CSV table of C-alpha atoms and ligand atoms in Angstrom, one decimal:
chain,number,residue,atom,x,y,z
A,1,MET,CA,62.2,81.5,100.0
A,2,VAL,CA,64.9,83.2,98.1
A,3,GLU,CA,67.8,84.3,100.4
A,4,LYS,CA,68.5,87.9,100.5
A,5,SER,CA,71.3,88.8,98.2
A,6,LEU,CA,74.4,90.3,99.7
A,7,ALA,CA,74.9,94.0,98.9
A,8,VAL,CA,78.5,94.6,97.9
A,9,GLY,CA,79.8,98.2,97.9
A,10,LEU,CA,82.2,98.3,95.0
A,11,VAL,CA,84.6,101.2,95.3
A,12,TYR,CA,86.6,102.3,92.3
A,13,GLY,CA,88.2,105.2,90.6
A,14,GLY,CA,90.0,107.3,93.2
A,15,LYS,CA,92.6,110.0,93.5
A,16,SER,CA,95.6,107.9,92.5
A,17,GLY,CA,97.5,107.6,89.2
A,18,GLU,CA,95.8,104.3,88.8
A,19,HIS,CA,92.3,105.7,88.4
A,20,GLU,CA,91.8,104.3,84.9
A,21,VAL,CA,93.2,100.9,85.8
A,22,SER,CA,90.7,100.8,88.7
A,23,LEU,CA,87.8,101.6,86.3
A,24,GLN,CA,88.8,98.7,84.0
A,25,THR,CA,88.8,96.4,86.9
A,26,ALA,CA,85.5,97.6,88.2
A,27,PHE,CA,83.8,97.0,84.8
A,28,ALA,CA,85.2,93.5,84.8
A,29,VAL,CA,84.1,92.8,88.3
A,30,MET,CA,80.6,94.2,87.7
A,31,ASN,CA,80.2,91.8,84.8
A,32,ALA,CA,81.6,88.7,86.5
A,33,PHE,CA,79.5,88.9,89.7
A,34,ASP,CA,77.1,86.1,90.4
A,35,PHE,CA,74.0,88.2,90.6
A,36,SER,CA,71.9,85.4,92.0
A,37,LYS,CA,73.9,85.8,95.2
A,38,TYR,CA,75.0,89.4,95.2
A,39,LYS,CA,74.0,92.9,94.1
A,40,ILE,CA,76.3,95.8,93.7
A,41,ILE,CA,76.2,99.2,95.1
A,42,PRO,CA,78.6,101.4,93.0
A,43,PHE,CA,80.8,103.9,94.8
A,44,TYR,CA,82.7,105.9,92.3
A,45,ILE,CA,85.5,108.2,93.6
A,46,THR,CA,86.3,110.9,91.1
A,47,LYS,CA,89.9,112.0,90.4
A,48,GLN,CA,89.3,115.0,92.7
A,49,GLY,CA,88.4,112.6,95.4
A,50,GLU,CA,84.6,113.2,95.5
A,51,TRP,CA,82.5,110.1,96.5
A,52,ARG,CA,79.4,109.3,94.5
A,53,LYS,CA,77.0,106.5,95.1
A,54,GLY,CA,75.0,104.9,92.3
A,55,GLU,CA,71.8,102.9,92.4
A,56,GLU,CA,72.0,99.2,93.2
A,57,MET,CA,72.8,97.0,90.3
A,58,ASP,CA,71.3,93.5,90.1
A,59,ALA,CA,72.4,92.5,86.6
A,60,PRO,CA,75.7,92.5,84.9
A,61,PHE,CA,76.9,95.8,83.5
A,62,ALA,CA,77.2,94.5,80.0
A,63,GLU,CA,73.5,94.0,79.7
A,64,ALA,CA,72.6,97.2,81.3
A,65,GLY,CA,73.4,99.8,78.7
A,66,GLU,CA,74.0,103.5,79.0
A,67,LEU,CA,71.7,104.2,81.8
A,68,LYS,CA,73.8,102.1,84.1
A,69,LEU,CA,76.9,103.7,82.8
A,70,GLU,CA,75.6,106.9,84.0
A,71,ASN,CA,74.6,105.3,87.3
A,72,ALA,CA,78.1,103.9,87.8
A,73,PHE,CA,79.7,107.4,87.5
A,74,GLY,CA,76.9,109.7,88.5
A,75,GLY,CA,74.8,108.9,91.4
A,76,THR,CA,74.2,111.0,94.4
A,77,LYS,CA,76.4,112.5,97.0
A,78,ALA,CA,74.9,110.3,99.7
A,79,ALA,CA,77.8,108.0,99.4
A,80,MET,CA,79.1,108.7,102.9
A,81,ASP,CA,75.7,108.3,104.5
A,82,SER,CA,75.4,104.9,102.9
A,83,LEU,CA,78.9,103.9,104.0
A,84,PHE,CA,78.3,104.9,107.6
A,85,SER,CA,74.7,103.6,107.7
A,86,ARG,CA,75.7,100.9,110.3
A,87,LEU,CA,76.7,103.6,112.7
A,88,TYR,CA,73.9,106.0,112.1
A,89,GLY,CA,71.1,103.5,111.4
A,90,GLY,CA,70.3,105.1,108.1
A,91,PRO,CA,68.8,103.4,105.1
A,92,ALA,CA,70.3,99.9,104.5
A,93,GLY,CA,73.8,100.2,103.3
A,94,PRO,CA,76.2,97.7,101.8
A,95,ASP,CA,76.9,94.4,103.6
A,96,ILE,CA,80.5,94.5,102.7
A,97,MET,CA,82.8,96.9,100.9
A,98,PHE,CA,85.0,95.8,98.0
A,99,PRO,CA,87.8,98.3,97.3
A,100,LEU,CA,89.2,98.2,93.8
A,101,LEU,CA,91.6,101.0,94.2
A,102,HIS,CA,95.3,100.8,93.6
A,103,GLY,CA,98.1,102.9,95.0
A,104,THR,CA,97.8,105.9,97.3
A,105,PHE,CA,94.5,106.2,99.2
A,106,GLY,CA,93.5,102.7,97.9
A,107,GLU,CA,95.9,100.0,98.9
A,108,ASP,CA,97.8,101.9,101.5
A,109,GLY,CA,95.5,101.3,104.5
A,110,THR,CA,93.7,104.7,104.3
A,111,ILE,CA,90.5,103.4,102.9
A,112,GLN,CA,90.7,100.3,105.0
A,113,GLY,CA,90.8,102.6,108.0
A,114,LEU,CA,87.7,104.4,106.8
A,115,PHE,CA,85.9,101.0,106.6
A,116,GLU,CA,87.1,100.2,110.1
A,117,MET,CA,85.7,103.4,111.4
A,118,ALA,CA,82.4,102.8,109.5
A,119,ASP,CA,82.2,99.3,111.1
A,120,MET,CA,82.0,97.8,107.6
A,121,PRO,CA,83.4,94.4,106.6
A,122,TYR,CA,85.7,94.7,103.6
A,123,VAL,CA,87.5,92.6,101.1
A,124,GLY,CA,91.3,92.3,101.2
A,125,ALA,CA,94.1,93.2,103.5
A,126,GLY,CA,93.6,95.2,106.7
A,127,VAL,CA,95.1,98.6,107.6
A,128,LEU,CA,98.4,97.3,108.8
A,129,ALA,CA,99.2,94.9,105.9
A,130,SER,CA,98.0,97.4,103.3
A,131,ALA,CA,100.2,100.2,104.7
A,132,ALA,CA,103.2,97.9,105.1
A,133,GLY,CA,102.7,96.5,101.6
A,134,MET,CA,102.6,100.0,100.1
A,135,ASP,CA,105.8,101.3,101.7
A,136,LYS,CA,108.7,99.6,100.1
A,137,GLY,CA,111.0,100.5,103.0
A,138,VAL,CA,108.8,99.1,105.7
A,139,MET,CA,108.0,96.1,103.6
A,140,LYS,CA,111.7,95.3,103.2
A,141,LYS,CA,112.3,95.5,106.9
A,142,LEU,CA,109.5,93.0,107.5
A,143,PHE,CA,110.9,90.7,104.8
A,144,ALA,CA,114.4,90.9,106.4
A,145,GLN,CA,112.9,90.2,109.8
A,146,ALA,CA,111.2,87.1,108.3
A,147,GLY,CA,114.4,85.9,106.8
A,148,LEU,CA,113.3,86.3,103.2
A,149,PRO,CA,116.3,86.9,100.9
A,150,GLN,CA,116.1,90.2,98.9
A,151,VAL,CA,118.4,92.5,97.0
A,152,GLN,CA,120.8,94.9,98.8
A,153,TYR,CA,119.3,98.3,99.2
A,154,CYS,CA,119.6,101.8,100.8
A,155,TYR,CA,116.6,103.6,102.2
A,156,PHE,CA,116.6,107.3,103.1
A,157,SER,CA,114.4,110.3,103.5
A,158,HIS,CA,114.3,113.6,101.7
A,159,ALA,CA,115.7,115.3,104.8
A,160,GLN,CA,118.7,112.8,105.0
A,161,TRP,CA,119.4,113.4,101.3
A,162,GLY,CA,119.4,117.2,102.0
A,163,ASN,CA,121.8,116.8,104.9
A,164,ASP,CA,124.2,114.3,103.7
A,165,ARG,CA,123.9,113.7,99.9
A,166,HIS,CA,127.6,112.9,99.5
A,167,GLY,CA,127.6,110.4,102.4
A,168,LEU,CA,124.6,108.7,100.9
A,169,ILE,CA,126.0,108.5,97.4
A,170,GLN,CA,129.2,107.1,98.8
A,171,GLU,CA,127.3,104.5,100.8
A,172,MET,CA,125.2,103.5,97.7
A,173,GLU,CA,128.2,103.2,95.5
A,174,ASP,CA,130.0,101.0,98.0
A,175,LYS,CA,127.0,98.9,98.8
A,176,LEU,CA,125.1,98.7,95.6
A,177,GLY,CA,127.4,99.7,92.7
A,178,TYR,CA,126.0,100.4,89.2
A,179,PRO,CA,123.6,100.1,87.7
A,180,SER,CA,121.2,100.6,90.5
A,181,PHE,CA,117.4,101.0,90.7
A,182,VAL,CA,115.9,104.0,92.3
A,183,LYS,CA,112.3,104.0,93.5
A,184,PRO,CA,109.9,106.2,95.5
A,185,ALA,CA,109.1,104.2,98.6
A,186,ASN,CA,105.4,104.6,98.2
A,187,LEU,CA,104.2,104.3,94.7
A,188,GLY,CA,103.3,101.4,92.5
A,189,SER,CA,103.0,100.8,88.8
A,190,SER,CA,106.6,101.7,88.3
A,191,VAL,CA,105.9,105.4,88.6
A,192,GLY,CA,109.0,107.4,89.5
A,193,ILE,CA,111.3,104.5,89.1
A,194,SER,CA,114.5,104.7,87.1
A,195,LYS,CA,117.8,102.9,86.5
A,196,ALA,CA,121.0,104.7,87.2
A,197,ARG,CA,124.2,103.8,85.4
A,198,ASN,CA,126.6,106.3,87.0
A,199,ARG,CA,126.8,108.9,89.7
A,200,GLU,CA,125.2,111.6,87.6
A,201,GLU,CA,122.2,109.4,86.7
A,202,LEU,CA,121.9,108.3,90.3
A,203,GLU,CA,121.6,111.9,91.6
A,204,GLN,CA,119.0,112.6,88.9
A,205,ALA,CA,117.1,109.5,89.6
A,206,VAL,CA,117.0,110.2,93.3
A,207,GLU,CA,115.8,113.8,92.7
A,208,PHE,CA,113.2,112.4,90.3
A,209,ALA,CA,111.9,109.8,92.8
A,210,PHE,CA,111.7,112.6,95.5
A,211,ARG,CA,109.1,114.2,93.3
A,212,TYR,CA,106.8,111.4,94.2
A,213,ASP,CA,107.6,110.6,97.8
A,214,LEU,CA,109.6,111.8,100.8
A,215,LYS,CA,111.4,108.5,101.1
A,216,VAL,CA,113.4,106.7,98.4
A,217,ILE,CA,114.7,103.2,98.0
A,218,VAL,CA,117.8,102.5,96.0
A,219,GLU,CA,118.5,98.9,95.1
A,220,GLU,CA,121.3,96.9,93.5
A,221,PHE,CA,120.4,95.9,90.0
A,222,VAL,CA,119.6,92.3,89.6
A,223,ASP,CA,119.6,90.5,86.3
A,224,ALA,CA,116.6,88.2,86.9
A,225,ARG,CA,113.5,86.5,85.7
A,226,GLU,CA,110.3,87.9,87.3
A,227,ILE,CA,108.1,85.4,88.9
A,228,GLU,CA,104.8,86.1,90.6
A,229,VAL,CA,102.5,84.0,92.9
A,230,SER,CA,98.9,84.7,94.0
A,231,VAL,CA,98.1,84.1,97.7
A,232,LEU,CA,94.5,83.8,99.0
A,233,GLY,CA,93.2,83.3,102.5
A,234,ASN,CA,93.2,84.7,106.1
A,235,GLU,CA,94.7,82.4,108.7
A,236,GLU,CA,95.4,79.6,106.3
A,237,PRO,CA,96.5,81.1,103.1
A,238,ILE,CA,97.0,79.1,99.9
A,239,ALA,CA,99.4,79.8,97.0
A,240,SER,CA,98.7,79.6,93.3
A,241,VAL,CA,101.1,78.2,90.7
A,242,PRO,CA,103.8,80.7,89.9
A,243,GLY,CA,103.7,82.8,86.7
A,244,GLU,CA,106.4,84.6,84.8
A,245,ILE,CA,106.4,88.2,83.4
A,246,MET,CA,108.2,88.6,80.2
A,247,SER,CA,108.5,92.4,79.9
A,248,SER,CA,108.4,94.1,76.6
A,249,ALA,CA,110.6,96.9,77.9
A,250,GLU,CA,114.0,96.7,79.5
A,251,TYR,CA,112.2,96.5,82.8
A,252,TYR,CA,108.6,96.1,83.7
A,253,ASP,CA,107.7,99.8,83.6
A,254,TYR,CA,104.3,101.6,83.4
A,255,THR,CA,104.0,101.3,79.6
A,256,ALA,CA,105.0,97.7,79.6
A,257,LYS,CA,102.4,97.0,82.4
A,258,TYR,CA,99.4,98.8,81.1
A,259,THR,CA,99.7,100.4,77.7
A,260,ASP,CA,101.6,98.5,75.1
A,261,GLY,CA,100.0,95.1,75.6
A,262,GLN,CA,103.3,93.5,74.6
A,263,SER,CA,104.4,92.1,77.9
A,264,GLU,CA,103.7,88.4,78.1
A,265,MET,CA,102.7,86.3,81.0
A,266,LEU,CA,103.8,82.7,81.1
A,267,ILE,CA,101.4,80.7,83.2
A,268,PRO,CA,102.5,78.5,84.7
A,269,ALA,CA,106.1,79.8,84.8
A,270,PRO,CA,108.4,77.5,83.0
A,271,ILE,CA,110.6,76.6,86.0
A,272,ASP,CA,111.3,73.3,87.5
A,273,ALA,CA,108.9,71.8,90.1
A,274,GLU,CA,111.2,72.2,93.0
A,275,LYS,CA,111.9,75.9,92.3
A,276,ALA,CA,108.1,76.4,91.9
A,277,GLU,CA,107.5,74.9,95.3
A,278,GLN,CA,110.2,77.0,96.9
A,279,ILE,CA,108.7,80.1,95.4
A,280,ARG,CA,105.2,79.2,96.5
A,281,ALA,CA,106.4,78.6,100.1
A,282,ALA,CA,108.2,82.0,100.0
A,283,ALA,CA,105.0,83.7,98.8
A,284,LEU,CA,103.1,82.3,101.8
A,285,HIS,CA,106.0,83.4,104.0
A,286,ALA,CA,105.9,86.9,102.5
A,287,PHE,CA,102.1,87.0,103.0
A,288,ARG,CA,102.5,86.2,106.7
A,289,SER,CA,105.5,88.6,107.1
A,290,ILE,CA,103.3,91.6,106.4
A,291,GLU,CA,100.3,90.0,108.3
A,292,GLY,CA,98.4,89.8,105.1
A,293,CYS,CA,94.8,88.7,104.8
A,294,GLY,CA,92.4,88.2,101.9
A,295,ILE,CA,94.6,88.5,98.9
A,296,THR,CA,98.2,89.3,98.0
A,297,ARG,CA,100.4,88.9,95.0
A,298,ALA,CA,104.0,88.2,95.8
A,299,ASP,CA,106.6,89.2,93.3
A,300,PHE,CA,110.0,87.6,93.0
A,301,PHE,CA,113.3,87.9,91.2
A,302,LEU,CA,114.8,84.6,90.1
A,303,ARG,CA,118.4,85.7,89.7
A,304,LYS,CA,119.9,84.4,86.4
A,305,SER,CA,123.5,83.9,87.7
A,306,ASP,CA,122.7,81.5,90.4
A,307,GLY,CA,118.9,80.8,90.4
A,308,LYS,CA,118.5,82.4,93.8
A,309,ILE,CA,114.9,83.5,94.8
A,310,LEU,CA,114.7,87.1,96.0
A,311,ILE,CA,111.5,88.7,97.1
A,312,ASN,CA,110.8,92.0,95.3
A,313,GLU,CA,107.5,93.1,96.8
A,314,VAL,CA,104.0,92.1,97.7
A,315,ASN,CA,100.9,93.8,96.4
A,316,THR,CA,97.8,93.7,98.6
A,317,MET,CA,95.6,95.0,95.8
A,318,PRO,CA,97.1,93.5,92.7
A,319,GLY,CA,95.8,94.1,89.2
A,320,PHE,CA,92.5,92.4,89.0
A,321,THR,CA,91.0,92.6,85.5
A,322,PRO,CA,90.2,89.1,84.2
A,323,TYR,CA,93.5,89.4,82.2
A,324,SER,CA,95.6,90.3,85.1
A,325,MET,CA,98.2,88.0,86.6
A,326,TYR,CA,96.5,87.6,90.0
A,327,PRO,CA,93.2,86.0,88.7
A,328,LEU,CA,94.9,84.2,85.8
A,329,LEU,CA,97.2,82.4,88.2
A,330,TRP,CA,94.1,81.3,90.2
A,331,ARG,CA,92.4,80.1,87.0
A,332,GLU,CA,95.4,78.0,86.2
A,333,THR,CA,95.3,76.7,89.8
A,334,GLY,CA,91.6,75.8,89.4
A,335,LEU,CA,89.7,78.8,90.6
A,336,SER,CA,87.6,80.8,88.2
A,337,TYR,CA,87.2,84.6,88.3
A,338,ALA,CA,83.7,84.4,89.7
A,339,GLU,CA,84.7,81.8,92.3
A,340,LEU,CA,87.6,84.0,93.3
A,341,LEU,CA,85.3,87.0,93.9
A,342,ASP,CA,83.2,84.7,96.0
A,343,ARG,CA,86.1,83.6,98.1
A,344,MET,CA,87.4,87.1,98.6
A,345,ILE,CA,84.0,88.2,99.8
A,346,SER,CA,83.7,85.2,102.2
A,347,LEU,CA,87.2,85.9,103.6
A,348,GLY,CA,86.3,89.6,104.2
A,349,LEU,CA,83.1,88.6,106.1
A,350,GLU,CA,85.0,85.9,108.0
A,351,ARG,CA,87.6,88.4,109.2
A,352,TYR,CA,85.0,90.9,110.2
A,353,GLU,CA,83.1,88.2,112.2
A,354,ARG,CA,86.1,87.0,114.0
A,355,ARG,CA,87.2,90.5,114.9
A,356,SER,CA,83.8,91.7,116.0
A,357,LYS,CA,83.9,89.2,118.8
A,358,LEU,CA,87.0,90.9,120.3
A,359,ASN,CA,86.7,93.1,123.4
A,360,TYR,CA,87.9,96.6,123.4
A,361,GLU,CA,87.4,97.3,127.1
A,362,ASN,CA,88.4,95.6,130.3
A,363,ILE,CA,86.3,92.6,131.1
B,401,ADP,N1,116.6,95.8,91.8
B,401,ADP,C1,116.1,95.7,90.6
B,401,ADP,N2,116.9,95.1,89.6
B,401,ADP,C2,116.4,94.9,88.4
B,401,ADP,N3,115.1,95.3,88.0
B,401,ADP,C3,114.3,95.8,88.9
B,401,ADP,C4,114.8,96.0,90.2
B,401,ADP,N4,113.7,96.6,90.9
B,401,ADP,C5,112.7,96.7,90.0
B,401,ADP,N5,113.1,96.3,88.8
B,401,ADP,C6,112.2,96.3,87.6
B,401,ADP,O1,111.3,97.4,87.8
B,401,ADP,C7,109.9,96.9,87.9
B,401,ADP,C8,109.1,97.7,88.8
B,401,ADP,O2,109.7,97.7,90.1
B,401,ADP,P1,108.8,97.3,91.4
B,401,ADP,O3,109.8,97.4,92.6
B,401,ADP,O4,108.2,96.1,91.2
B,401,ADP,O5,107.9,98.6,91.5
B,401,ADP,P2,106.3,98.7,91.4
B,401,ADP,O6,105.8,98.7,92.9
B,401,ADP,O7,106.0,100.0,90.8
B,401,ADP,O8,105.7,97.5,90.7
B,401,ADP,C9,110.1,95.4,88.2
B,401,ADP,O9,109.0,94.7,87.8
B,401,ADP,C10,111.4,95.1,87.5
B,401,ADP,O10,111.1,94.9,86.1
B,402,MG,MG1,106.1,95.5,91.0
């Protein structure tokens, strides 16, 4: 007897600035799936935030032609019924949800919360780790608590900026100097980020960042190589070999990341074995510090002046096309894209199983 294939609810698109990136990823994942084991239920979220559910797919997208293309973006509005079918006993829904959304409403814990409410297993980090990994301020506090070295920074809200702009500027100048890096606390893909070389630029950069979030991080500038490590697992995570980003721009901004195709990835990173081991250990440490599960990409600065390893950030939903750093690092470490998808799904199911045995009432 053929075992029933597992229905994976693939969620992509979404209301964030990374809508298109998410679509690219979804196409790649649809084509890489092992359809002897899985089938896909497409959940497309439009830019306006409307959920659409397509028909089940049991063959790679590439072979399916235009009809499937329509399916992947059209579908019915019964998406929510399907998502909540476990609770309402509706028609068979997905066995596990696989969010391929980046940024706000995707990797910030909100959709993970929706899956929890729907009693659905899902791939990747839980609510807490997703939210913590999305908020650079909270993330930095957790790193500090875990004893992970990082750059000096200031973190303040829009209200604080309104009340004491001069005090904050003074503090930043004393603590961070120039140039400094100004970032909205809650966005990814380098959106809203700028470098400030003097007070005037600092004020402009802060105002600019406040267009994107109500909290802002300002960091000392570090002249560094950028090293990234992929982490995979739940209770016993493993770390890939490190890779290096060689940005085409002055820093790794949105254009360098997604559009100009000039940025290079060096895999494995050309660093000595001891440094590589230290960075891998720090990546696992960072994963644990945010209570990660499933997957995480940990990004580091390797300071040029003294070779010190500084954690920059973790991404709980890193770029995931077959040409992205996260899967490429695994490939180099010996895990193919299809195998990686497999592992991610198993980890999601495992986490759900373990948690479903917990009690929520007095016993
Ligand atoms: N403190 C810093 N010093 C020097 N370069 C930085 C600093 N912070 C960020 N950058 C550059 O900006 C890029 C984007 O910043 P990052 O904090 O990783 O934001 P995002 O979450 O958008 O990826 C980094 O990859 C790096 O090239
Ligand atoms: Mg980054």
